[in-house]
Short mmCIF file of C-alpha atoms in Angstrom, two decimals:
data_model
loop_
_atom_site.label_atom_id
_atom_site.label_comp_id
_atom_site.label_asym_id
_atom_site.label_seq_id
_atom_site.Cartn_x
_atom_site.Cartn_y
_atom_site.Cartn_z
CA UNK A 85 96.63 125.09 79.33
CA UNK A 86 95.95 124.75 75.70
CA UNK A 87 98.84 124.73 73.24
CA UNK A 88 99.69 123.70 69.94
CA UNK A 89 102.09 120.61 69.93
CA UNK A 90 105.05 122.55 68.15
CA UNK A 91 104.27 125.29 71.21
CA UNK A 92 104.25 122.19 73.60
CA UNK A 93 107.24 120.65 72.62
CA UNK A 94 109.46 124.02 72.51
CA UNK A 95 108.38 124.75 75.94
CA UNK A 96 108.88 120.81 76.70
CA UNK A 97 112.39 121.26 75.04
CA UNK A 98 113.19 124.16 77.79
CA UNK A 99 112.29 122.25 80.32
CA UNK A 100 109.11 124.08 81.65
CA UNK A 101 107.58 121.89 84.17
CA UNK A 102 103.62 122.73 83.22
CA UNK A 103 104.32 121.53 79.96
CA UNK A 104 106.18 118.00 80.56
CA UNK A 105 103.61 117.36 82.81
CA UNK A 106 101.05 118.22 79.95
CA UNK A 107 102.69 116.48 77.41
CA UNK A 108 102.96 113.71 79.25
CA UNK A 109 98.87 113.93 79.16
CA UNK A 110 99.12 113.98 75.65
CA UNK A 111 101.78 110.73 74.83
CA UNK A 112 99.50 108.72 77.24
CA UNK A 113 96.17 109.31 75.67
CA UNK A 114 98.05 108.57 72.26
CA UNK A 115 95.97 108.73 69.04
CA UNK A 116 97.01 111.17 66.65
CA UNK A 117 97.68 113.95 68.74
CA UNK A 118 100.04 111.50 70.92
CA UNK A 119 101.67 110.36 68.21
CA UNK A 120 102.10 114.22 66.47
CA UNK A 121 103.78 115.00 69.69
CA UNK A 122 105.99 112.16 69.82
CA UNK A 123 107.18 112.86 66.16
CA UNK A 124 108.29 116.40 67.67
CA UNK A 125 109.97 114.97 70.86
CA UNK A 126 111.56 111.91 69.59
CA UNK A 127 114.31 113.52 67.89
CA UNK A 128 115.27 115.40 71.05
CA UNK A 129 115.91 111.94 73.20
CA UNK A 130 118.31 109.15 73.71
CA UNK A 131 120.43 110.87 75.90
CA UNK A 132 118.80 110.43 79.31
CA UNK A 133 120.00 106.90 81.57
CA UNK A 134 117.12 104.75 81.94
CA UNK A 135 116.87 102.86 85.17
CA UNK A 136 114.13 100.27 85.44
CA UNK A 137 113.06 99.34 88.96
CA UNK A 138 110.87 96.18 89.16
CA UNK A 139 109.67 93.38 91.17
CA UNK A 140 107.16 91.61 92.99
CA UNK A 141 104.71 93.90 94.81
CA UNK A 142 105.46 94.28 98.43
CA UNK A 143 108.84 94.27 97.67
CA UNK A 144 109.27 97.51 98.24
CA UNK A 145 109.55 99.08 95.13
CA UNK A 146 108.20 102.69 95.63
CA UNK A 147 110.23 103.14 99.16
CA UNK A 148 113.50 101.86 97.26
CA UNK A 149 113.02 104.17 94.62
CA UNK A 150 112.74 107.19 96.92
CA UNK A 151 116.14 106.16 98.67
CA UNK A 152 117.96 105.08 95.77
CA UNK A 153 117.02 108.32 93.58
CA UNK A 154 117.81 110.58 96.40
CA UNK A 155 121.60 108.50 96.42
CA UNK A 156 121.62 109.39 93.25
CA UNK A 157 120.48 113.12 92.78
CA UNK A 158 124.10 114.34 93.31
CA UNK A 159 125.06 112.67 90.05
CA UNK A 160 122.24 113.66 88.09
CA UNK A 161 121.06 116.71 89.15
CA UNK A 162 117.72 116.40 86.98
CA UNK A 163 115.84 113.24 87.54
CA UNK A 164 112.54 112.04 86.36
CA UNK A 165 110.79 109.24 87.75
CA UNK A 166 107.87 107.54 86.49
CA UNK A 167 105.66 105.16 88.84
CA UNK A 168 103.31 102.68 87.67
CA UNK A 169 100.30 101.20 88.87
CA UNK A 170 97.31 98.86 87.92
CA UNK A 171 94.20 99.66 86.61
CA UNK A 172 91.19 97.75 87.60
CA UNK A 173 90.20 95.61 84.80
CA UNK A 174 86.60 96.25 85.36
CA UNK A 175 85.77 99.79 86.18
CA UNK A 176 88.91 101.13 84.57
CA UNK A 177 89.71 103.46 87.64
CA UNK A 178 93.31 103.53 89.35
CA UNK A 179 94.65 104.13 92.66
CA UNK A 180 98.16 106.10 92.39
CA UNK A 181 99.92 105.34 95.65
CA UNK A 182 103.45 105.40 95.11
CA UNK A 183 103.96 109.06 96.02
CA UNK A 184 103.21 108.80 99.24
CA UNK A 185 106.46 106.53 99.56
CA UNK A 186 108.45 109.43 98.10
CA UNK A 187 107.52 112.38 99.81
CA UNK A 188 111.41 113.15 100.87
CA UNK A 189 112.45 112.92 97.23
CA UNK A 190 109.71 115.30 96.07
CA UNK A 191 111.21 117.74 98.10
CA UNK A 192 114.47 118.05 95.72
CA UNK A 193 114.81 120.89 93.11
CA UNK A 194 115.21 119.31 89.51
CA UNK A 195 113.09 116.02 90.56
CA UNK A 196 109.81 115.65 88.50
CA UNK A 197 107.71 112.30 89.81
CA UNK A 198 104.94 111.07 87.56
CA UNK A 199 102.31 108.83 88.45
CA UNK A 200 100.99 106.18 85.57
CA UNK A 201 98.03 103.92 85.30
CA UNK A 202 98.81 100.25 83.50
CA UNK A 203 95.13 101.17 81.39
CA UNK A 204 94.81 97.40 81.01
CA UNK A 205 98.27 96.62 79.41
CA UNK A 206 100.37 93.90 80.93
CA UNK A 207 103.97 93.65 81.20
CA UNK A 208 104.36 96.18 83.82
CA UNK A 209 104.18 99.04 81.88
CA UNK A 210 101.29 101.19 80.94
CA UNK A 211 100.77 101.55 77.18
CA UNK A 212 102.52 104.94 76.24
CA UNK A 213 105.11 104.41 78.67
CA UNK A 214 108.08 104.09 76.15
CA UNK A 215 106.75 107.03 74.86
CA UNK A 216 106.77 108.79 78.05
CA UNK A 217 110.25 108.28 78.48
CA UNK A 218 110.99 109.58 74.99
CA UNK A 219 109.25 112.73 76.70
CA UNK A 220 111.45 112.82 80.01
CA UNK A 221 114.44 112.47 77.83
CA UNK A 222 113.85 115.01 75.36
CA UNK A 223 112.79 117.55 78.86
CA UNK A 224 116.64 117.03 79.49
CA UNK A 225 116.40 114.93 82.51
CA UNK A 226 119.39 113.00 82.99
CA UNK A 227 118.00 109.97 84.39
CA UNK A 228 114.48 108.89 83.91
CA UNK A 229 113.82 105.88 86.93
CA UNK A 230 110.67 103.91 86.02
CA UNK A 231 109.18 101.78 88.72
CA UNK A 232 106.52 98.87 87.16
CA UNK A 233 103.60 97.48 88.52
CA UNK A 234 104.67 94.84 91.10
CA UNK A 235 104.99 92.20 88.58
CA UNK A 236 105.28 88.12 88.78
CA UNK A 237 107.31 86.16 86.24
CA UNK A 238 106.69 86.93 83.32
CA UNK A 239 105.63 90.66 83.15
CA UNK A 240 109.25 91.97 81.31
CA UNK A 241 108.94 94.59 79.37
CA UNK A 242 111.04 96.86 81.47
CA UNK A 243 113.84 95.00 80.50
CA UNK A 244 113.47 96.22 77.61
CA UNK A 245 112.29 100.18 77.84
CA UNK A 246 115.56 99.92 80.43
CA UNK A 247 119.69 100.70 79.72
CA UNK A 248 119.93 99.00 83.37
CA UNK A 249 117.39 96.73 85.37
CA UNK A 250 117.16 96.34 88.61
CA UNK A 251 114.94 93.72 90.25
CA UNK A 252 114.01 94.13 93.77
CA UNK A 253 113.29 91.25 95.54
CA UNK A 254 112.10 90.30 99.73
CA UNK A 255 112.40 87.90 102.35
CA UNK A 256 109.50 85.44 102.69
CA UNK A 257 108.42 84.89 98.77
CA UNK A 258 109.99 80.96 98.03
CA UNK A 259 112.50 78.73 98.57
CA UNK A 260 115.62 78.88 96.32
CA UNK A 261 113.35 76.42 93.27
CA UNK A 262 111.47 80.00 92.94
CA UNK A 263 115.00 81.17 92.43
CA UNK A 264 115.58 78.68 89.38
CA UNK A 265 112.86 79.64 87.67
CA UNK A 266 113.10 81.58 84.22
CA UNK A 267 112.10 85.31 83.43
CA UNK A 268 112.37 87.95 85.69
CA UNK A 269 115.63 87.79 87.37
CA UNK A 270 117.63 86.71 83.94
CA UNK A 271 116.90 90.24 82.85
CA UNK A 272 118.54 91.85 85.92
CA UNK A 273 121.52 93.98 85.66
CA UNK A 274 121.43 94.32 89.62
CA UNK A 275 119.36 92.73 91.75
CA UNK A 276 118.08 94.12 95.41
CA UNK A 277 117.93 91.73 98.51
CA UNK A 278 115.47 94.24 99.71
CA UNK A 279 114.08 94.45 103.22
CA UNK A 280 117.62 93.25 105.13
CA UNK A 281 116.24 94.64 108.62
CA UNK A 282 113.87 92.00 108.33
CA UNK A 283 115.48 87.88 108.80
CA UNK A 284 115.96 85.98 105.88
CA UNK A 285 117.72 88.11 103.01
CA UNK A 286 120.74 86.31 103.36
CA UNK A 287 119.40 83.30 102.58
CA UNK A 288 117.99 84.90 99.89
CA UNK A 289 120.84 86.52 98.17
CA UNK A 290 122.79 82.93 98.60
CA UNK A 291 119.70 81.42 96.96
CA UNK A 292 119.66 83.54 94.58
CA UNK A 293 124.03 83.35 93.99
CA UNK A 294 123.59 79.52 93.58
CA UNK A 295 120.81 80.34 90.95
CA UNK A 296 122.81 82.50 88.58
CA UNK A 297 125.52 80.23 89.17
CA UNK A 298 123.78 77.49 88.05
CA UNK A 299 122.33 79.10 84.83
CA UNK A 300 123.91 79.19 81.37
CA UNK A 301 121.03 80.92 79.98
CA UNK A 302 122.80 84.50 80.33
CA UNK A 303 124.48 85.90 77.33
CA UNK A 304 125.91 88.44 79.97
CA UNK A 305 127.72 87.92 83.60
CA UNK A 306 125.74 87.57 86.88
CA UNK A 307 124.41 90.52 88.23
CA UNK A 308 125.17 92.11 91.40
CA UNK A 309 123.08 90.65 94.46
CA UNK A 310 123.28 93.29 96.86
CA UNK A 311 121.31 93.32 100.41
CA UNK A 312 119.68 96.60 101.41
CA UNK A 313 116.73 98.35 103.79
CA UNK A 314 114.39 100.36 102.38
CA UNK A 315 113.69 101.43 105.51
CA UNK A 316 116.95 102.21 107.43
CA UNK A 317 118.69 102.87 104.27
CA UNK A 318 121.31 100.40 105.04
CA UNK A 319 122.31 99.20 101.52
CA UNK A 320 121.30 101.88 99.60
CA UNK A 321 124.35 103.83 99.07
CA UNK A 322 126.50 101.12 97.42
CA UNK A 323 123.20 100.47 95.35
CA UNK A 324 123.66 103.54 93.66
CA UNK A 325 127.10 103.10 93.66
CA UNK A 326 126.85 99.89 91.41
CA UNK A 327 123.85 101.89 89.37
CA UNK A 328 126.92 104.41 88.85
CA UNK A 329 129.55 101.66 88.18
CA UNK A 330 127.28 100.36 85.48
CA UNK A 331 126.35 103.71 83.60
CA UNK A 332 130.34 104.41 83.64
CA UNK A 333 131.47 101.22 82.77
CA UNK A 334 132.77 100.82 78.92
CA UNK A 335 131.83 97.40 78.31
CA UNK A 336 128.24 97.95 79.66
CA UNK A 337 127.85 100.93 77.29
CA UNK A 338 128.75 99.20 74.47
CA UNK A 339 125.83 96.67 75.80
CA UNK A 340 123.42 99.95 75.81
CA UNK A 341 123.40 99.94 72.33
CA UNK A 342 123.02 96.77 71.36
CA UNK A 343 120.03 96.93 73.87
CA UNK A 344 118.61 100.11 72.43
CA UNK A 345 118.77 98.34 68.74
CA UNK A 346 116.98 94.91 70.69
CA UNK A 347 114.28 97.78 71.89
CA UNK A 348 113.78 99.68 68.64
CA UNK A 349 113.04 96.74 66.64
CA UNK A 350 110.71 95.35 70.03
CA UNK A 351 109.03 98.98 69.52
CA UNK A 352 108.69 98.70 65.74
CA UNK A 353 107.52 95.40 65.61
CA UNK A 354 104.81 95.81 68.51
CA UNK A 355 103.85 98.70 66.36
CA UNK A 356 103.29 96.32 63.27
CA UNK A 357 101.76 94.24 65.37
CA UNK A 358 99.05 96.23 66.94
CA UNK A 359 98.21 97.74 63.87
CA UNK A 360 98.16 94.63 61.61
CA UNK A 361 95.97 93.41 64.24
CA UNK A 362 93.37 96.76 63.73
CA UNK A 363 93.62 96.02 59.73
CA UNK A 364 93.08 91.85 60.70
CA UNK A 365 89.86 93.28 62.75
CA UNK A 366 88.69 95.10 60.01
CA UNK A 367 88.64 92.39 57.37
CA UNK A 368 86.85 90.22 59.80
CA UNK A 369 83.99 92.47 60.64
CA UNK A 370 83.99 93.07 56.79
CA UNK A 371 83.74 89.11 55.80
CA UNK A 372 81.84 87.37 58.84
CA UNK A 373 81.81 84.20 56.85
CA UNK A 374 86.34 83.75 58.12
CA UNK A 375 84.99 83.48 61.41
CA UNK A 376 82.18 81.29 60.91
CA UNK A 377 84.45 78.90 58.99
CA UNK A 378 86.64 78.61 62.00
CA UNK A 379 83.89 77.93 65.21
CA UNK A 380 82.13 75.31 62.02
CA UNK A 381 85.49 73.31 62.01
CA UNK A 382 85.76 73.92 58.14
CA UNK A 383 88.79 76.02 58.37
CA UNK A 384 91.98 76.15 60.82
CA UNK A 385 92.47 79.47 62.75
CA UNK A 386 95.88 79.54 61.22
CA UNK A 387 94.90 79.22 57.54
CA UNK A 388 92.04 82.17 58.48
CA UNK A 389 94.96 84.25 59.71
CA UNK A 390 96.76 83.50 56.34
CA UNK A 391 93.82 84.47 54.21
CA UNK A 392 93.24 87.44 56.37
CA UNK A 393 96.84 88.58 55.84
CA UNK A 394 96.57 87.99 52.06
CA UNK A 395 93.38 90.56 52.16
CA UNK A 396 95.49 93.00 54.07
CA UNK A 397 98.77 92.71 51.73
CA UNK A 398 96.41 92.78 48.51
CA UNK A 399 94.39 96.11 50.60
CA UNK A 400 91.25 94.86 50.64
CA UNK A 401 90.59 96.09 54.45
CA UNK A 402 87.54 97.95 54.32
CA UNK B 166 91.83 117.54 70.51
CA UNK B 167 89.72 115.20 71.84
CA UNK B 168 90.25 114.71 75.65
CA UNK B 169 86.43 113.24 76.60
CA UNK B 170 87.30 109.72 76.42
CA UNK B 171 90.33 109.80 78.71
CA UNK B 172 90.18 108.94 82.34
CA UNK B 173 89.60 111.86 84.79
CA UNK B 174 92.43 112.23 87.02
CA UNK B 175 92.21 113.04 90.54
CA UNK B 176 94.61 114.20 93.64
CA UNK B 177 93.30 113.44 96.98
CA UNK B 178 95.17 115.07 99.53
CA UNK B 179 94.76 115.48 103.21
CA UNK B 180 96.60 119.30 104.23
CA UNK B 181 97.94 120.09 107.80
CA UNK B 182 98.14 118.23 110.73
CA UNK B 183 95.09 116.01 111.51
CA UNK B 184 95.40 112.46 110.95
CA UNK B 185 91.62 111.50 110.29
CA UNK B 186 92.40 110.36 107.15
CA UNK B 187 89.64 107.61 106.46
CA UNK B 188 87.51 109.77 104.92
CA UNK B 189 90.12 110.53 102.29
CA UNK B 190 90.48 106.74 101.70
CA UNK B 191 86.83 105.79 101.63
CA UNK B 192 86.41 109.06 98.86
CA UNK B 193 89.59 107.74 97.08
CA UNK B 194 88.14 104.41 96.34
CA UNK B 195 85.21 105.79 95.36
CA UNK B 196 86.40 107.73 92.67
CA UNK B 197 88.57 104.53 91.86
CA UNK B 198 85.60 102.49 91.46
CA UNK B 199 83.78 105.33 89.65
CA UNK B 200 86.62 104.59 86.90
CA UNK B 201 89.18 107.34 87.54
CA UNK B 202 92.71 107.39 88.12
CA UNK B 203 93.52 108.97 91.71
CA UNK B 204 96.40 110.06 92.93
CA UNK B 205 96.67 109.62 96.85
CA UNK B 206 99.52 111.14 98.73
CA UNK B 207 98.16 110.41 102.22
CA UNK B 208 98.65 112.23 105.55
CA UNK B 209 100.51 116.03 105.98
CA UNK B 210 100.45 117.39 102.98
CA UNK B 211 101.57 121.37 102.91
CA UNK B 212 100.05 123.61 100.33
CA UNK B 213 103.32 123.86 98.15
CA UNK B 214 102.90 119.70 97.93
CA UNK B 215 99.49 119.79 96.66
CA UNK B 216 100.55 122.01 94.33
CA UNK B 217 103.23 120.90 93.03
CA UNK B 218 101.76 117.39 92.60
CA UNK B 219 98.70 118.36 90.68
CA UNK B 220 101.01 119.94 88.75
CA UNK B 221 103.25 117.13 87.61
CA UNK B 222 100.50 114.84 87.80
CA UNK B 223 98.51 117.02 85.35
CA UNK B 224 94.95 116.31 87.29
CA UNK B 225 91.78 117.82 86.54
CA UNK B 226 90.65 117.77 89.91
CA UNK B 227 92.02 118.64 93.40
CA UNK B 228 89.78 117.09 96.38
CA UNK B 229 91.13 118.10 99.61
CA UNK B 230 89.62 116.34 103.26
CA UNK B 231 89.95 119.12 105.84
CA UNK B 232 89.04 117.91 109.78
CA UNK B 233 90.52 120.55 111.44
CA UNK B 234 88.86 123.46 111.40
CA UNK B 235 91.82 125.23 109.31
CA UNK B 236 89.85 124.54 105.91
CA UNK B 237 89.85 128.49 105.31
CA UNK B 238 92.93 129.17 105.19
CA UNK B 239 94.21 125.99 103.16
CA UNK B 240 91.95 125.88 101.00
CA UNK B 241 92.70 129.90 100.09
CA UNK B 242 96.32 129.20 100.18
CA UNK B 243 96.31 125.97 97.78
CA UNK B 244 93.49 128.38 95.58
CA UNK B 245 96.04 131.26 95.01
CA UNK B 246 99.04 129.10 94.45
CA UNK B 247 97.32 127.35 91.67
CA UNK B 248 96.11 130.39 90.20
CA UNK B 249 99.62 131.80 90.20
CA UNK B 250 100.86 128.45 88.41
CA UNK B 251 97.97 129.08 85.99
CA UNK B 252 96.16 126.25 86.55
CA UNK B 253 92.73 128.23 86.80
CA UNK B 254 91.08 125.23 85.07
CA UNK B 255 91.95 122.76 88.30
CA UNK B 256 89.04 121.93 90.08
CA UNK B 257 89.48 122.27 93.75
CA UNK B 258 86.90 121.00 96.04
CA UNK B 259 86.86 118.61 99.12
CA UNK B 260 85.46 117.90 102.59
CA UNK B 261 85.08 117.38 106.16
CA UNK B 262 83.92 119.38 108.65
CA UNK B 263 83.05 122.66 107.07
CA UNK B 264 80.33 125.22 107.84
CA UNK B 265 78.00 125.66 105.76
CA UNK B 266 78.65 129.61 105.44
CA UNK B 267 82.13 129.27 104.81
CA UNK B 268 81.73 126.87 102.18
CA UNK B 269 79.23 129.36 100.26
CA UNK B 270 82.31 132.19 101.36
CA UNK B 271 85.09 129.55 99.55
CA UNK B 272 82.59 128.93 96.50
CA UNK B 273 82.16 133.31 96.12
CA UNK B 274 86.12 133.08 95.87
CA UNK B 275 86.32 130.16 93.47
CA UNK B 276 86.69 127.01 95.32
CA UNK B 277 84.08 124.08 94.27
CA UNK B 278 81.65 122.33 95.87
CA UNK B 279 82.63 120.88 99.25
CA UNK B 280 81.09 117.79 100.76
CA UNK B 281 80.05 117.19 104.27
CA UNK B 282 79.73 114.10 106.53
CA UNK B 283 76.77 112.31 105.17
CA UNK B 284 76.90 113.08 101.70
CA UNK B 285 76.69 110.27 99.28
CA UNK B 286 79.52 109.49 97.60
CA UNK B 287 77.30 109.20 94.52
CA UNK B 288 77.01 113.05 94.80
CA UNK B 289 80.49 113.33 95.05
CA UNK B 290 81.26 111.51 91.85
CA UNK B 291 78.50 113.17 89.63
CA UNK B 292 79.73 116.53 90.85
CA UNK B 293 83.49 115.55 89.76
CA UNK B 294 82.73 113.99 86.73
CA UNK B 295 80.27 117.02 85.59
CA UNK B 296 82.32 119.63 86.41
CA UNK B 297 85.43 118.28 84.78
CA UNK B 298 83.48 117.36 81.51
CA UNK B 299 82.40 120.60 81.67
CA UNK B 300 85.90 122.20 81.95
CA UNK B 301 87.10 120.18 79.11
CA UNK B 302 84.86 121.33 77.37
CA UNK B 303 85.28 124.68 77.25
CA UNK B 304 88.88 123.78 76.87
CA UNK B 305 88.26 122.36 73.88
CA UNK B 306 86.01 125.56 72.91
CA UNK B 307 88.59 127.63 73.33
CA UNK B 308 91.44 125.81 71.38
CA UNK B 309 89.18 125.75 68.18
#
């Protein structure tokens, strides 16, 4: 299927199915006909939930996921759900596995399930994620669920890409010090006790209670703890129901927004950032003698950076 | 637009009822390894499935491993489905335990290669990688 992106998007905008799943294609290789087609689309989103599923891996992300979105089909009838995984840092190649964990939800009319490489990035996400999303929204799904990589501490960019995140969590990974520990869980909205057929969760959960307890460092109150099995589906029914009580709740919607500014400025400056960091390269290569200063100890890396970013603001790049 | 540099994507599916599915683990990591990404949905996969997740996915390929002697009629059924979708330019091809004369009776009707027990993997991945270039290129052809 070969279409122009102003074709693309119109058929994207009616929701034909061939066509998210090709422009999705075309946001993740990115370059200039990514970016053409995320000019088109991006006006057309910002309406769609976004639920951000992360967590350790083995947690049971992918199984969650499949439970949780099929709670949660009767409220939003269309549902998109996008499933990351890593690439290998050395050959490149991915293996997409996270399907096979939702076979049941696939099944559903109005249910579109994407599978995503990481291509290298970390944080969770693969690179044109964000932009993805911008593409599931403007298709007129209702709620786009994105499941990262399983992730450790610091790997939080969900939290960001997100209007609500939920961290999953399992029996059997640390005491209650792993509990204490900064990052991942003081970006959770809700957080999952997952795997409660197994022993253990409670201690978990009350770990995890005298944690947020504890902390000061949230602007915003404690999350929900809430136990469930992935695979009895114990649990996952007043999961959604708190993923509902959230998206309705006044207060939290007025949070959405200050979150979506937090994200656009995240997204712009990233953007800066990666291409400052193409112009930086570009001085360098033209100029070897910067670098050679720095490894000869006769300038600071810092005070090359400066003169680099002097060359760029003055345009001499090339 | 330029798709040669992006990773080939591939579905690996196993259709019907038999639960050998080693092969289609040992031929998923291959293709891993070879540097694409692969979609694997596992065990008991109906036509409508496959279908529907090469769709979504958007894959260039479709390799489907086929133990139980029903490879005829699956790998008809998931041809004419995708051909109805208009995906013509999906590459379907597979393996397992398929005669040699109804292999060369699949390829007459537009079905790819298909790989028996023995073959190098190496094989497999040149053929995928080949054929898939190939397609994108004429892709390309056609959109300029």
């Amino acid at each position: 299927m070969t279409l122009s992106a102003a074709d693309l998007r119109d058929r994207v905008l009616a929701g034909d199915r061939r066509a998210v799943a090709r422009a999705i294609t075309v946001l993740e290789r990115g370059g200039d006909d990514g970016a053409a087609l995320h000019a088109l689309l991006y006006p057309h989103a910002g309406r769609a939930l976004r639920l951000g599923v992360t967590g350790p891996p083995g947690a049971g992300k992918s199984t969650l996921v499949d439970r949780l979105a099929r709670e949660l089909h009767g409220d939003f009838s269309r549902l998109a759900v996008l499933a990351v995984d890593p690439s290998s840092p050395v050959t490149h190649g991915a293996l997409l596995g996270d399907r096979i964990r939702m076979g049941a939800l696939q099944e559903l009319p109005g249910v579109f399930v994407r599978s995503m490489a990481s291509r290298g990035l970390l944080g969770g996400l693969g690179p044109a994620a964000l932009e993805v999303m911008d593409g599931l929204d403007a298709a007129g799904f209702d709620l786009v669920l994105v499941e990262t990589v399983g992730v450790g501490q610091s790997e939080l960019d969900v939290a960001f890409a997100a209007d609500i995140t939920l961290v999953v969590v399992a029996p059997g990974a640390g005491d209650g010090i792993q509990a204490l520990k900064a990052g991942l869980l003081e970006m959770a909205d809700i957080v999952c006790v997952n795997k409660s057929d197994l022993g253990g969760a409670e201690t978990v959960r009350n770990d995890l209670m005298a944690a947020f307890e504890l902390s000061s460092a949230r602007s915003e109150k404690a999350p929900a703890i809430l136990l469930a099995s992935s695979k009895t589906g114990e649990g996952v029914g007043a999961l959604a129901a708190s993923v509902r009580e959230l998206a309705g709740d006044e207060d939290f919607r007025i949070r959405f927004g200050e979150r979506r500014r937090r994200a656009a400025q995240r997204r712009i400056v990233g953007g800066l950032q990666r291409e400052a960091g193409h112009a930086a390269e570009r001085v360098l290569e033209s100029d070897p003698v910067l670098v050679t200063s720095v490894v000869d100890g006769l300038m600071t890396p810092r005070a090359a950076s400066h003169e680099v970013f002097r060359r760029i603001l003055k345009g001499e790049t090339s | 637009m330029n798709h040669a540099s992006a990773p080939i994507r591939v579905l690996v599916a196993k259709p019907g009822l038999d639960g050998h599915d080693r092969g289609a683990k040992v031929v998923a990591a291959a293709l891993r390894d070879a540097g694409m990404e692969v979609i694997y949905t596992g065990l008991r996969q109906t036509p409508e499935m496959i279908v529907r997740t090469a769709l979504e996915e958007d894959v260039d390929a479709i390799g489907l491993s086929i133990h139980s002697g029903a490879h005829m009629v699956l790998f008809r059924k998931v041809l004419a489905m995708l051909r109805e979708e208009g995906m013509d330019d999906v590459l379907l091809t597979g393996g397992g335990i398929i005669p040699e004369d109804d292999a060369r009776t699949l390829a007459e009707e537009g079905v790819g290669r298909l790989f028996g027990p023995g073959a190098p993997l190496s094989d497999l991945v040149k053929y995928i990688r080949e054929e898939v270039e190939a397609r994108r290129k004429a892709s390309e052809m056609k959109e300029s």
